Amino acid sequence: MSEGVPFARVALVGLGLIGSSIARAARAAYPGIALAGFDLDADVRARAAALGIVDALPADIGDAMAGADLVILCVPVGAMAAAAAAIAPHLAAGAIVSDVGSAKAPVAEALRAALPGVTLVPAHPIAGTENSGPEAGFATLFRGRWCILTPAADAPGEATARVAAFWSGIGAKVEVMDAARHDLVLAATSHLPHLIAFTMVGTASHLEAVTEGEVIKYSAGGFRDFTRLAASDPTMWRDVFLANREGVLEVLDRFLGDLAGLERAIRAGDGEALFDWFSRTRAIRRAIVYEGQDTAAPDFGRAPAA
Ligand code: NAP
């Protein structure tokens, strides 16, 4: 392993948006690294091969594992257990196994059951788009974004440090967190917003008094910003809600209480309550921009139509 390169050979299982982005980012950051890939879907393998994003793309998962000192599972959360079981017999001695699943505690349990004795340093890059597949990936996806590591209790500090170095090298800011805490925080910042978007877009399209044509034509009134989230991958999000059931239900309970409070304020004509609430949410948006998590460009930086 050359200096500054935390791993010599990385194997990526699942070559969709996240797996293919890691491949592209690692290739750019670590020119000498050996990258192997595997995807259960032969069509995805063929497309990833055509894109040339990894050095080796064998049809046999065991061949992809050969000599890998880091294996990252980039499959939907519901497929993590199967993927971990598939790599188990083929792991090189001392290999570190990680994943990028959007829910951490249930995935950690599945990985531990399938991979006893293996060093586990799970991760969740807080970066993505609503698109899927190897063509959707890009090398700068993780630049300036947080990547949360949730190492197993028995993972040596040195292993966590190497995985942290890998993510820093491809541009991410790294934080270490307990898996259960991650699931509660992400329920609030990612999972609930997606659930609301899925609901909103479904509701607007089912309104009988408003036509679908009107919904699409006047979407810039707010609806359009929900549609980006609501276009996210159905498999991924089904799995996230099934896996992070506890975290999502806890935050959803709070949300429904707050929504009922706003409903009461509207019914009662309580403008002061509405104004106070909206002032606090505006301050949160400004803090996000201040922290560099988004730009202040109007309309989320979308270019106006020519
Ligand atoms: P994706 O684009 O759909 O890619 C997943 C790939 O894994 C697909 O090609 C899929 O094939 C393949 N696959 C499924 N089961 C497999 C298995 N057992 N072995 C090998 N390959 C398998 O999904 P993604 O957006 O990259 O998401 C991957 C992971 O990243 C998920 O756990 C998700 O929670 C997490 N994540 C996603 C985002 C995001 O914004 N998308 C952000 C952060 C983290 P098929 O399509 O044929 O099933």
mmCIF file of C-alpha atoms and ligand atoms in Angstrom:
data_model
loop_
_atom_site.group_PDB
_atom_site.id
_atom_site.type_symbol
_atom_site.label_atom_id
_atom_site.label_comp_id
_atom_site.label_asym_id
_atom_site.label_seq_id
_atom_site.Cartn_x
_atom_site.Cartn_y
_atom_site.Cartn_z
ATOM 1 C CA MET A 1 0.000 0.000 0.000
ATOM 2 C CA SER A 2 1.510 3.338 -0.996
ATOM 3 C CA GLU A 3 1.577 6.283 1.375
ATOM 4 C CA GLY A 4 -1.702 8.191 1.720
ATOM 5 C CA VAL A 5 -3.720 5.332 0.223
ATOM 6 C CA PRO A 6 -5.635 3.605 3.028
ATOM 7 C CA PHE A 7 -6.528 0.483 0.981
ATOM 8 C CA ALA A 8 -4.764 -1.211 -1.923
ATOM 9 C CA ARG A 9 -7.717 -3.174 -3.328
ATOM 10 C CA VAL A 10 -11.362 -2.219 -2.833
ATOM 11 C CA ALA A 11 -14.300 -4.420 -3.826
ATOM 12 C CA LEU A 12 -17.691 -2.816 -4.375
ATOM 13 C CA VAL A 13 -20.796 -4.995 -4.211
ATOM 14 C CA GLY A 14 -23.679 -3.214 -5.977
ATOM 15 C CA LEU A 15 -22.766 -0.816 -8.784
ATOM 16 C CA GLY A 16 -25.719 1.560 -8.750
ATOM 17 C CA LEU A 17 -25.655 5.275 -7.937
ATOM 18 C CA ILE A 18 -23.585 4.950 -4.762
ATOM 19 C CA GLY A 19 -21.300 2.022 -5.701
ATOM 20 C CA SER A 20 -20.445 3.521 -9.089
ATOM 21 C CA SER A 21 -19.860 6.953 -7.509
ATOM 22 C CA ILE A 22 -17.436 5.430 -4.981
ATOM 23 C CA ALA A 23 -15.628 3.685 -7.859
ATOM 24 C CA ARG A 24 -15.316 6.926 -9.836
ATOM 25 C CA ALA A 25 -14.287 8.967 -6.771
ATOM 26 C CA ALA A 26 -11.706 6.363 -5.637
ATOM 27 C CA ARG A 27 -10.227 6.161 -9.125
ATOM 28 C CA ALA A 28 -9.815 9.960 -9.147
ATOM 29 C CA ALA A 29 -8.441 10.214 -5.585
ATOM 30 C CA TYR A 30 -6.240 7.086 -5.534
ATOM 31 C CA PRO A 31 -4.847 6.515 -9.057
ATOM 32 C CA GLY A 32 -2.993 3.307 -8.115
ATOM 33 C CA ILE A 33 -5.884 1.606 -6.343
ATOM 34 C CA ALA A 34 -7.227 -1.733 -7.637
ATOM 35 C CA LEU A 35 -11.014 -1.666 -7.927
ATOM 36 C CA ALA A 36 -13.153 -4.758 -8.270
ATOM 37 C CA GLY A 37 -16.915 -4.694 -8.663
ATOM 38 C CA PHE A 38 -19.830 -7.073 -8.512
ATOM 39 C CA ASP A 39 -23.550 -6.673 -9.102
ATOM 40 C CA LEU A 40 -26.151 -9.412 -8.982
ATOM 41 C CA ASP A 41 -27.750 -7.927 -12.086
ATOM 42 C CA ALA A 42 -25.878 -9.065 -15.251
ATOM 43 C CA ASP A 43 -27.240 -6.066 -17.152
ATOM 44 C CA VAL A 44 -25.808 -3.665 -14.517
ATOM 45 C CA ARG A 45 -22.461 -5.531 -14.736
ATOM 46 C CA ALA A 46 -22.411 -5.096 -18.510
ATOM 47 C CA ARG A 47 -23.266 -1.386 -18.243
ATOM 48 C CA ALA A 48 -20.628 -0.811 -15.509
ATOM 49 C CA ALA A 49 -18.060 -2.646 -17.663
ATOM 50 C CA ALA A 50 -18.903 -0.409 -20.619
ATOM 51 C CA LEU A 51 -18.425 2.650 -18.400
ATOM 52 C CA GLY A 52 -15.001 1.308 -17.355
ATOM 53 C CA ILE A 53 -15.435 2.382 -13.723
ATOM 54 C CA VAL A 54 -13.696 -0.650 -12.152
ATOM 55 C CA ASP A 55 -10.706 -2.792 -13.160
ATOM 56 C CA ALA A 56 -12.395 -6.158 -12.676
ATOM 57 C CA LEU A 57 -16.055 -7.097 -12.896
ATOM 58 C CA PRO A 58 -16.287 -10.878 -12.575
ATOM 59 C CA ALA A 59 -19.602 -12.710 -12.783
ATOM 60 C CA ASP A 60 -18.625 -14.625 -9.637
ATOM 61 C CA ILE A 61 -18.752 -12.646 -6.400
ATOM 62 C CA GLY A 62 -15.914 -14.759 -4.958
ATOM 63 C CA ASP A 63 -13.547 -13.591 -7.689
ATOM 64 C CA ALA A 64 -14.404 -9.958 -6.914
ATOM 65 C CA MET A 65 -13.413 -10.491 -3.263
ATOM 66 C CA ALA A 66 -9.952 -11.914 -4.037
ATOM 67 C CA GLY A 67 -7.298 -9.899 -2.217
ATOM 68 C CA ALA A 68 -9.645 -7.023 -1.322
ATOM 69 C CA ASP A 69 -8.639 -5.275 1.902
ATOM 70 C CA LEU A 70 -11.864 -3.217 1.906
ATOM 71 C CA VAL A 71 -15.262 -4.505 0.786
ATOM 72 C CA ILE A 72 -18.144 -2.016 0.604
ATOM 73 C CA LEU A 73 -21.708 -3.290 0.246
ATOM 74 C CA CYS A 74 -23.642 -0.770 -1.874
ATOM 75 C CA VAL A 75 -26.901 -2.696 -2.253
ATOM 76 C CA PRO A 76 -30.399 -1.765 -0.984
ATOM 77 C CA VAL A 77 -30.772 -2.097 2.791
ATOM 78 C CA GLY A 78 -33.060 -5.146 2.394
ATOM 79 C CA ALA A 79 -30.372 -6.940 0.349
ATOM 80 C CA MET A 80 -27.523 -6.361 2.842
ATOM 81 C CA ALA A 81 -27.980 -9.702 4.664
ATOM 82 C CA ALA A 82 -27.915 -11.672 1.382
ATOM 83 C CA ALA A 83 -24.894 -9.740 0.092
ATOM 84 C CA ALA A 84 -23.013 -10.264 3.379
ATOM 85 C CA ALA A 85 -23.766 -14.004 3.291
ATOM 86 C CA ALA A 86 -22.557 -14.157 -0.326
ATOM 87 C CA ILE A 87 -19.176 -12.543 0.427
ATOM 88 C CA ALA A 88 -18.585 -14.403 3.719
ATOM 89 C CA PRO A 89 -16.786 -17.498 2.333
ATOM 90 C CA HIS A 90 -14.557 -15.449 0.028
ATOM 91 C CA LEU A 91 -13.186 -12.629 2.222
ATOM 92 C CA ALA A 92 -9.408 -12.209 2.315
ATOM 93 C CA ALA A 93 -7.832 -12.499 5.770
ATOM 94 C CA GLY A 94 -8.004 -9.176 7.622
ATOM 95 C CA ALA A 95 -10.424 -7.590 5.127
ATOM 96 C CA ILE A 96 -12.572 -4.780 6.531
ATOM 97 C CA VAL A 97 -16.240 -4.858 5.548
ATOM 98 C CA SER A 98 -18.292 -1.685 5.248
ATOM 99 C CA ASP A 99 -21.619 -0.712 3.698
ATOM 100 C CA VAL A 100 -23.421 2.483 2.677
ATOM 101 C CA GLY A 101 -26.952 1.643 3.831
ATOM 102 C CA SER A 102 -29.250 4.515 4.785
ATOM 103 C CA ALA A 103 -30.325 2.718 8.010
ATOM 104 C CA LYS A 104 -27.542 1.535 10.291
ATOM 105 C CA ALA A 105 -28.664 -0.474 13.362
ATOM 106 C CA PRO A 106 -30.630 -3.192 11.483
ATOM 107 C CA VAL A 107 -27.918 -3.480 8.814
ATOM 108 C CA ALA A 108 -25.239 -3.801 11.521
ATOM 109 C CA GLU A 109 -27.174 -6.716 13.018
ATOM 110 C CA ALA A 110 -27.477 -8.409 9.620
ATOM 111 C CA LEU A 111 -23.762 -7.936 8.870
ATOM 112 C CA ARG A 112 -22.683 -9.222 12.289
ATOM 113 C CA ALA A 113 -24.871 -12.358 11.907
ATOM 114 C CA ALA A 114 -23.486 -13.149 8.443
ATOM 115 C CA LEU A 115 -19.861 -12.169 9.143
ATOM 116 C CA PRO A 116 -18.834 -13.360 12.629
ATOM 117 C CA GLY A 117 -15.309 -12.302 13.567
ATOM 118 C CA VAL A 118 -14.981 -9.860 10.638
ATOM 119 C CA THR A 119 -14.031 -6.200 11.275
ATOM 120 C CA LEU A 120 -17.127 -4.134 10.488
ATOM 121 C CA VAL A 121 -17.017 -0.373 9.907
ATOM 122 C CA PRO A 122 -20.403 0.552 8.401
ATOM 123 C CA ALA A 123 -20.836 3.951 6.778
ATOM 124 C CA HIS A 124 -23.572 6.204 5.444
ATOM 125 C CA PRO A 125 -22.621 8.942 3.014
ATOM 126 C CA ILE A 126 -25.212 11.709 3.333
ATOM 127 C CA ALA A 127 -25.140 12.310 -0.381
ATOM 128 C CA GLY A 128 -27.291 11.087 -3.196
ATOM 129 C CA THR A 129 -29.707 11.963 -5.919
ATOM 130 C CA GLU A 130 -33.106 10.673 -6.985
ATOM 131 C CA ASN A 131 -31.459 8.638 -9.779
ATOM 132 C CA SER A 132 -30.324 4.997 -9.748
ATOM 133 C CA GLY A 133 -27.969 2.753 -11.677
ATOM 134 C CA PRO A 134 -24.291 2.935 -12.721
ATOM 135 C CA GLU A 135 -24.877 5.772 -15.229
ATOM 136 C CA ALA A 136 -26.249 7.990 -12.436
ATOM 137 C CA GLY A 137 -22.991 8.000 -10.444
ATOM 138 C CA PHE A 138 -20.351 10.728 -10.520
ATOM 139 C CA ALA A 139 -16.948 11.241 -8.931
ATOM 140 C CA THR A 140 -17.792 14.388 -6.965
ATOM 141 C CA LEU A 141 -20.960 13.083 -5.298
ATOM 142 C CA PHE A 142 -19.355 12.940 -1.832
ATOM 143 C CA ARG A 143 -17.329 16.145 -2.016
ATOM 144 C CA GLY A 144 -18.073 18.345 0.991
ATOM 145 C CA ARG A 145 -20.800 15.947 2.183
ATOM 146 C CA TRP A 146 -20.881 14.181 5.533
ATOM 147 C CA CYS A 147 -20.176 10.474 5.776
ATOM 148 C CA ILE A 148 -21.249 8.958 9.097
ATOM 149 C CA LEU A 149 -19.321 5.894 10.304
ATOM 150 C CA THR A 150 -20.966 3.562 12.817
ATOM 151 C CA PRO A 151 -18.162 1.101 13.685
ATOM 152 C CA ALA A 152 -19.031 -2.129 15.486
ATOM 153 C CA ALA A 153 -18.126 -2.041 19.186
ATOM 154 C CA ASP A 154 -15.335 -4.562 18.584
ATOM 155 C CA ALA A 155 -13.858 -2.796 15.514
ATOM 156 C CA PRO A 156 -10.250 -1.739 16.156
ATOM 157 C CA GLY A 157 -9.724 2.044 16.131
ATOM 158 C CA GLU A 158 -7.133 1.600 13.390
ATOM 159 C CA ALA A 159 -9.772 0.048 11.078
ATOM 160 C CA THR A 160 -12.172 2.950 11.683
ATOM 161 C CA ALA A 161 -9.339 5.407 11.019
ATOM 162 C CA ARG A 162 -8.536 3.721 7.677
ATOM 163 C CA VAL A 163 -12.172 3.785 6.540
ATOM 164 C CA ALA A 164 -12.389 7.432 7.673
ATOM 165 C CA ALA A 165 -9.233 8.196 5.650
ATOM 166 C CA PHE A 166 -10.753 6.496 2.585
ATOM 167 C CA TRP A 167 -13.871 8.696 2.758
ATOM 168 C CA SER A 168 -11.870 11.865 3.497
ATOM 169 C CA GLY A 169 -9.696 11.083 0.474
ATOM 170 C CA ILE A 170 -12.757 11.065 -1.801
ATOM 171 C CA GLY A 171 -13.875 14.413 -0.425
ATOM 172 C CA ALA A 172 -16.273 13.599 2.404
ATOM 173 C CA LYS A 173 -16.321 15.046 5.923
ATOM 174 C CA VAL A 174 -16.375 12.134 8.356
ATOM 175 C CA GLU A 175 -18.206 11.772 11.663
ATOM 176 C CA VAL A 176 -18.360 8.700 13.926
ATOM 177 C CA MET A 177 -21.718 7.973 15.542
ATOM 178 C CA ASP A 178 -23.593 5.254 17.381
ATOM 179 C CA ALA A 179 -25.854 3.313 14.942
ATOM 180 C CA ALA A 180 -29.068 3.888 16.931
ATOM 181 C CA ARG A 181 -28.362 7.620 17.167
ATOM 182 C CA HIS A 182 -27.716 7.722 13.405
ATOM 183 C CA ASP A 183 -31.092 6.095 12.736
ATOM 184 C CA LEU A 184 -32.978 8.642 14.866
ATOM 185 C CA VAL A 185 -31.144 11.647 13.405
ATOM 186 C CA LEU A 186 -31.609 10.437 9.821
ATOM 187 C CA ALA A 187 -35.272 9.631 10.480
ATOM 188 C CA ALA A 188 -35.705 13.356 11.149
ATOM 189 C CA THR A 189 -33.438 14.781 8.441
ATOM 190 C CA SER A 190 -33.967 12.344 5.568
ATOM 191 C CA HIS A 191 -36.506 9.581 6.095
ATOM 192 C CA LEU A 192 -39.448 11.718 7.312
ATOM 193 C CA PRO A 193 -38.906 14.383 4.585
ATOM 194 C CA HIS A 194 -39.017 11.628 1.974
ATOM 195 C CA LEU A 195 -42.153 10.142 3.560
ATOM 196 C CA ILE A 196 -43.832 13.566 3.469
ATOM 197 C CA ALA A 197 -42.793 14.028 -0.175
ATOM 198 C CA PHE A 198 -44.168 10.603 -1.123
ATOM 199 C CA THR A 199 -47.422 11.549 0.638
ATOM 200 C CA MET A 200 -47.624 15.084 -0.796
ATOM 201 C CA VAL A 201 -47.071 14.097 -4.387
ATOM 202 C CA GLY A 202 -49.527 11.213 -4.102
ATOM 203 C CA THR A 203 -52.139 13.438 -2.426
ATOM 204 C CA ALA A 204 -51.868 16.264 -4.958
ATOM 205 C CA SER A 205 -52.241 13.840 -7.839
ATOM 206 C CA HIS A 206 -55.356 12.272 -6.229
ATOM 207 C CA LEU A 207 -57.230 15.546 -5.615
ATOM 208 C CA GLU A 208 -60.483 15.326 -7.525
ATOM 209 C CA ALA A 209 -61.076 19.085 -7.796
ATOM 210 C CA VAL A 210 -57.624 19.755 -9.317
ATOM 211 C CA THR A 211 -56.593 18.131 -12.586
ATOM 212 C CA GLU A 212 -53.250 16.383 -13.069
ATOM 213 C CA GLY A 213 -52.502 18.909 -15.837
ATOM 214 C CA GLU A 214 -52.956 21.788 -13.354
ATOM 215 C CA VAL A 215 -50.728 20.080 -10.765
ATOM 216 C CA ILE A 216 -47.899 19.755 -13.301
ATOM 217 C CA LYS A 217 -48.421 23.197 -14.881
ATOM 218 C CA TYR A 218 -48.378 25.103 -11.569
ATOM 219 C CA SER A 219 -45.846 22.839 -9.815
ATOM 220 C CA ALA A 220 -43.352 25.671 -9.149
ATOM 221 C CA GLY A 221 -45.613 26.754 -6.272
ATOM 222 C CA GLY A 222 -43.842 24.261 -3.996
ATOM 223 C CA PHE A 223 -45.021 20.923 -5.342
ATOM 224 C CA ARG A 224 -42.051 20.633 -7.724
ATOM 225 C CA ASP A 225 -39.529 20.637 -4.858
ATOM 226 C CA PHE A 226 -41.344 17.664 -3.314
ATOM 227 C CA THR A 227 -41.357 15.777 -6.619
ATOM 228 C CA ARG A 228 -37.554 15.456 -6.643
ATOM 229 C CA LEU A 229 -37.631 13.547 -3.346
ATOM 230 C CA ALA A 230 -40.746 11.629 -4.371
ATOM 231 C CA ALA A 231 -38.952 10.389 -7.516
ATOM 232 C CA SER A 232 -36.393 8.510 -5.391
ATOM 233 C CA ASP A 233 -35.801 4.801 -5.866
ATOM 234 C CA PRO A 234 -38.852 2.789 -4.678
ATOM 235 C CA THR A 235 -36.776 -0.274 -3.649
ATOM 236 C CA MET A 236 -34.321 1.782 -1.637
ATOM 237 C CA TRP A 237 -37.033 3.694 0.219
ATOM 238 C CA ARG A 238 -39.263 0.689 0.865
ATOM 239 C CA ASP A 239 -36.255 -0.928 2.543
ATOM 240 C CA VAL A 240 -35.345 2.208 4.534
ATOM 241 C CA PHE A 241 -38.839 2.467 6.068
ATOM 242 C CA LEU A 242 -38.979 -1.255 6.850
ATOM 243 C CA ALA A 243 -35.503 -1.177 8.428
ATOM 244 C CA ASN A 244 -35.679 2.126 10.353
ATOM 245 C CA ARG A 245 -39.222 1.480 11.585
ATOM 246 C CA GLU A 246 -38.555 2.610 15.170
ATOM 247 C CA GLY A 247 -36.732 5.839 14.281
ATOM 248 C CA VAL A 248 -39.276 6.823 11.624
ATOM 249 C CA LEU A 249 -42.305 6.092 13.842
ATOM 250 C CA GLU A 250 -40.826 8.133 16.698
ATOM 251 C CA VAL A 251 -40.227 11.173 14.497
ATOM 252 C CA LEU A 252 -43.518 10.695 12.615
ATOM 253 C CA ASP A 253 -45.384 10.853 15.927
ATOM 254 C CA ARG A 254 -43.804 14.245 16.684
ATOM 255 C CA PHE A 255 -44.527 15.441 13.164
ATOM 256 C CA LEU A 256 -48.217 14.524 13.334
ATOM 257 C CA GLY A 257 -48.494 16.418 16.644
ATOM 258 C CA ASP A 258 -46.892 19.517 15.129
ATOM 259 C CA LEU A 259 -49.072 19.265 12.008
ATOM 260 C CA ALA A 260 -52.169 19.109 14.206
ATOM 261 C CA GLY A 261 -50.888 22.227 16.014
ATOM 262 C CA LEU A 262 -50.586 24.114 12.723
ATOM 263 C CA GLU A 263 -54.034 22.899 11.689
ATOM 264 C CA ARG A 264 -55.456 24.297 14.955
ATOM 265 C CA ALA A 265 -53.687 27.625 14.360
ATOM 266 C CA ILE A 266 -55.144 27.890 10.833
ATOM 267 C CA ARG A 267 -58.640 26.993 12.091
ATOM 268 C CA ALA A 268 -58.383 29.538 14.906
ATOM 269 C CA GLY A 269 -56.965 32.253 12.620
ATOM 270 C CA ASP A 270 -53.924 32.415 14.931
ATOM 271 C CA GLY A 271 -51.550 34.343 12.651
ATOM 272 C CA GLU A 272 -49.044 34.912 15.437
ATOM 273 C CA ALA A 273 -48.560 31.170 15.986
ATOM 274 C CA LEU A 274 -48.091 30.597 12.253
ATOM 275 C CA PHE A 275 -45.681 33.532 11.928
ATOM 276 C CA ASP A 276 -43.573 32.321 14.905
ATOM 277 C CA TRP A 277 -43.391 28.793 13.536
ATOM 278 C CA PHE A 278 -42.421 29.919 10.012
ATOM 279 C CA SER A 279 -39.800 32.319 11.420
ATOM 280 C CA ARG A 280 -38.114 29.434 13.238
ATOM 281 C CA THR A 281 -38.100 27.251 10.115
ATOM 282 C CA ARG A 282 -36.698 30.108 8.014
ATOM 283 C CA ALA A 283 -33.823 30.410 10.529
ATOM 284 C CA ILE A 284 -33.074 26.667 10.105
ATOM 285 C CA ARG A 285 -32.861 27.074 6.317
ATOM 286 C CA ARG A 286 -30.469 30.002 6.778
ATOM 287 C CA ALA A 287 -28.304 27.936 9.146
ATOM 288 C CA ILE A 288 -28.095 25.135 6.539
ATOM 289 C CA VAL A 289 -26.873 27.629 3.918
ATOM 290 C CA TYR A 290 -24.458 29.172 6.454
ATOM 291 C CA GLU A 291 -22.982 25.704 7.163
ATOM 292 C CA GLY A 292 -22.425 25.179 3.413
ATOM 293 C CA GLN A 293 -24.933 22.317 3.125
ATOM 294 C CA ASP A 294 -26.745 24.174 0.327
ATOM 295 C CA THR A 295 -26.479 27.425 -1.606
ATOM 296 C CA ALA A 296 -28.639 30.487 -1.126
ATOM 297 C CA ALA A 297 -29.281 30.650 -4.877
ATOM 298 C CA PRO A 298 -32.974 31.342 -5.414
ATOM 299 C CA ASP A 299 -34.985 28.357 -6.623
ATOM 300 C CA PHE A 300 -32.288 25.941 -5.389
ATOM 301 C CA GLY A 301 -29.899 27.109 -8.079
ATOM 302 C CA ARG A 302 -32.084 25.943 -10.954
ATOM 303 C CA ALA A 303 -31.433 27.849 -14.127
ATOM 304 C CA PRO A 304 -34.550 29.701 -15.238
ATOM 305 C CA ALA A 305 -36.124 28.275 -18.380
ATOM 306 C CA ALA A 306 -34.788 30.017 -21.482
HETATM 307 P P1 NAP B 1 -29.096 1.496 -6.877
HETATM 308 O O1 NAP B 1 -28.657 2.588 -7.796
HETATM 309 O O2 NAP B 1 -30.437 0.879 -7.082
HETATM 310 O O3 NAP B 1 -27.974 0.338 -6.883
HETATM 311 C C1 NAP B 1 -28.046 -0.843 -6.141
HETATM 312 C C2 NAP B 1 -27.488 -1.971 -6.980
HETATM 313 O O4 NAP B 1 -27.325 -3.150 -6.159
HETATM 314 C C3 NAP B 1 -28.420 -2.388 -8.123
HETATM 315 O O5 NAP B 1 -27.687 -2.509 -9.327
HETATM 316 C C4 NAP B 1 -28.958 -3.725 -7.634
HETATM 317 O O6 NAP B 1 -29.358 -4.568 -8.708
HETATM 318 C C5 NAP B 1 -27.771 -4.282 -6.902
HETATM 319 N N1 NAP B 1 -28.092 -5.372 -5.985
HETATM 320 C C6 NAP B 1 -29.238 -5.644 -5.321
HETATM 321 N N2 NAP B 1 -29.078 -6.730 -4.527
HETATM 322 C C7 NAP B 1 -27.796 -7.158 -4.693
HETATM 323 C C8 NAP B 1 -27.022 -8.218 -4.134
HETATM 324 N N3 NAP B 1 -27.553 -9.049 -3.224
HETATM 325 N N4 NAP B 1 -25.736 -8.372 -4.545
HETATM 326 C C9 NAP B 1 -25.201 -7.518 -5.448
HETATM 327 N N5 NAP B 1 -25.886 -6.497 -6.015
HETATM 328 C C10 NAP B 1 -27.162 -6.303 -5.634
HETATM 329 O O7 NAP B 1 -29.075 1.995 -5.343
HETATM 330 P P2 NAP B 1 -28.185 3.153 -4.650
HETATM 331 O O8 NAP B 1 -28.950 4.422 -4.708
HETATM 332 O O9 NAP B 1 -26.799 3.081 -5.148
HETATM 333 O O10 NAP B 1 -28.264 2.663 -3.127
HETATM 334 C C11 NAP B 1 -27.381 1.668 -2.620
HETATM 335 C C12 NAP B 1 -27.309 1.794 -1.099
HETATM 336 O O11 NAP B 1 -26.868 3.120 -0.777
HETATM 337 C C13 NAP B 1 -28.637 1.583 -0.381
HETATM 338 O O12 NAP B 1 -28.429 0.804 0.778
HETATM 339 C C14 NAP B 1 -29.071 2.992 0.018
HETATM 340 O O13 NAP B 1 -29.831 2.981 1.224
HETATM 341 C C15 NAP B 1 -27.727 3.681 0.206
HETATM 342 N N6 NAP B 1 -27.709 5.130 -0.027
HETATM 343 C C16 NAP B 1 -28.395 5.669 -1.086
HETATM 344 C C17 NAP B 1 -28.389 7.033 -1.295
HETATM 345 C C18 NAP B 1 -29.151 7.641 -2.437
HETATM 346 O O14 NAP B 1 -29.463 8.840 -2.429
HETATM 347 N N7 NAP B 1 -29.491 6.882 -3.458
HETATM 348 C C19 NAP B 1 -27.647 7.874 -0.438
HETATM 349 C C20 NAP B 1 -26.893 7.297 0.606
HETATM 350 C C21 NAP B 1 -26.943 5.913 0.802
HETATM 351 P P3 NAP B 1 -30.960 -4.552 -9.107
HETATM 352 O O15 NAP B 1 -31.281 -3.135 -9.459
HETATM 353 O O16 NAP B 1 -31.055 -5.499 -10.221
HETATM 354 O O17 NAP B 1 -31.690 -4.999 -7.862
#
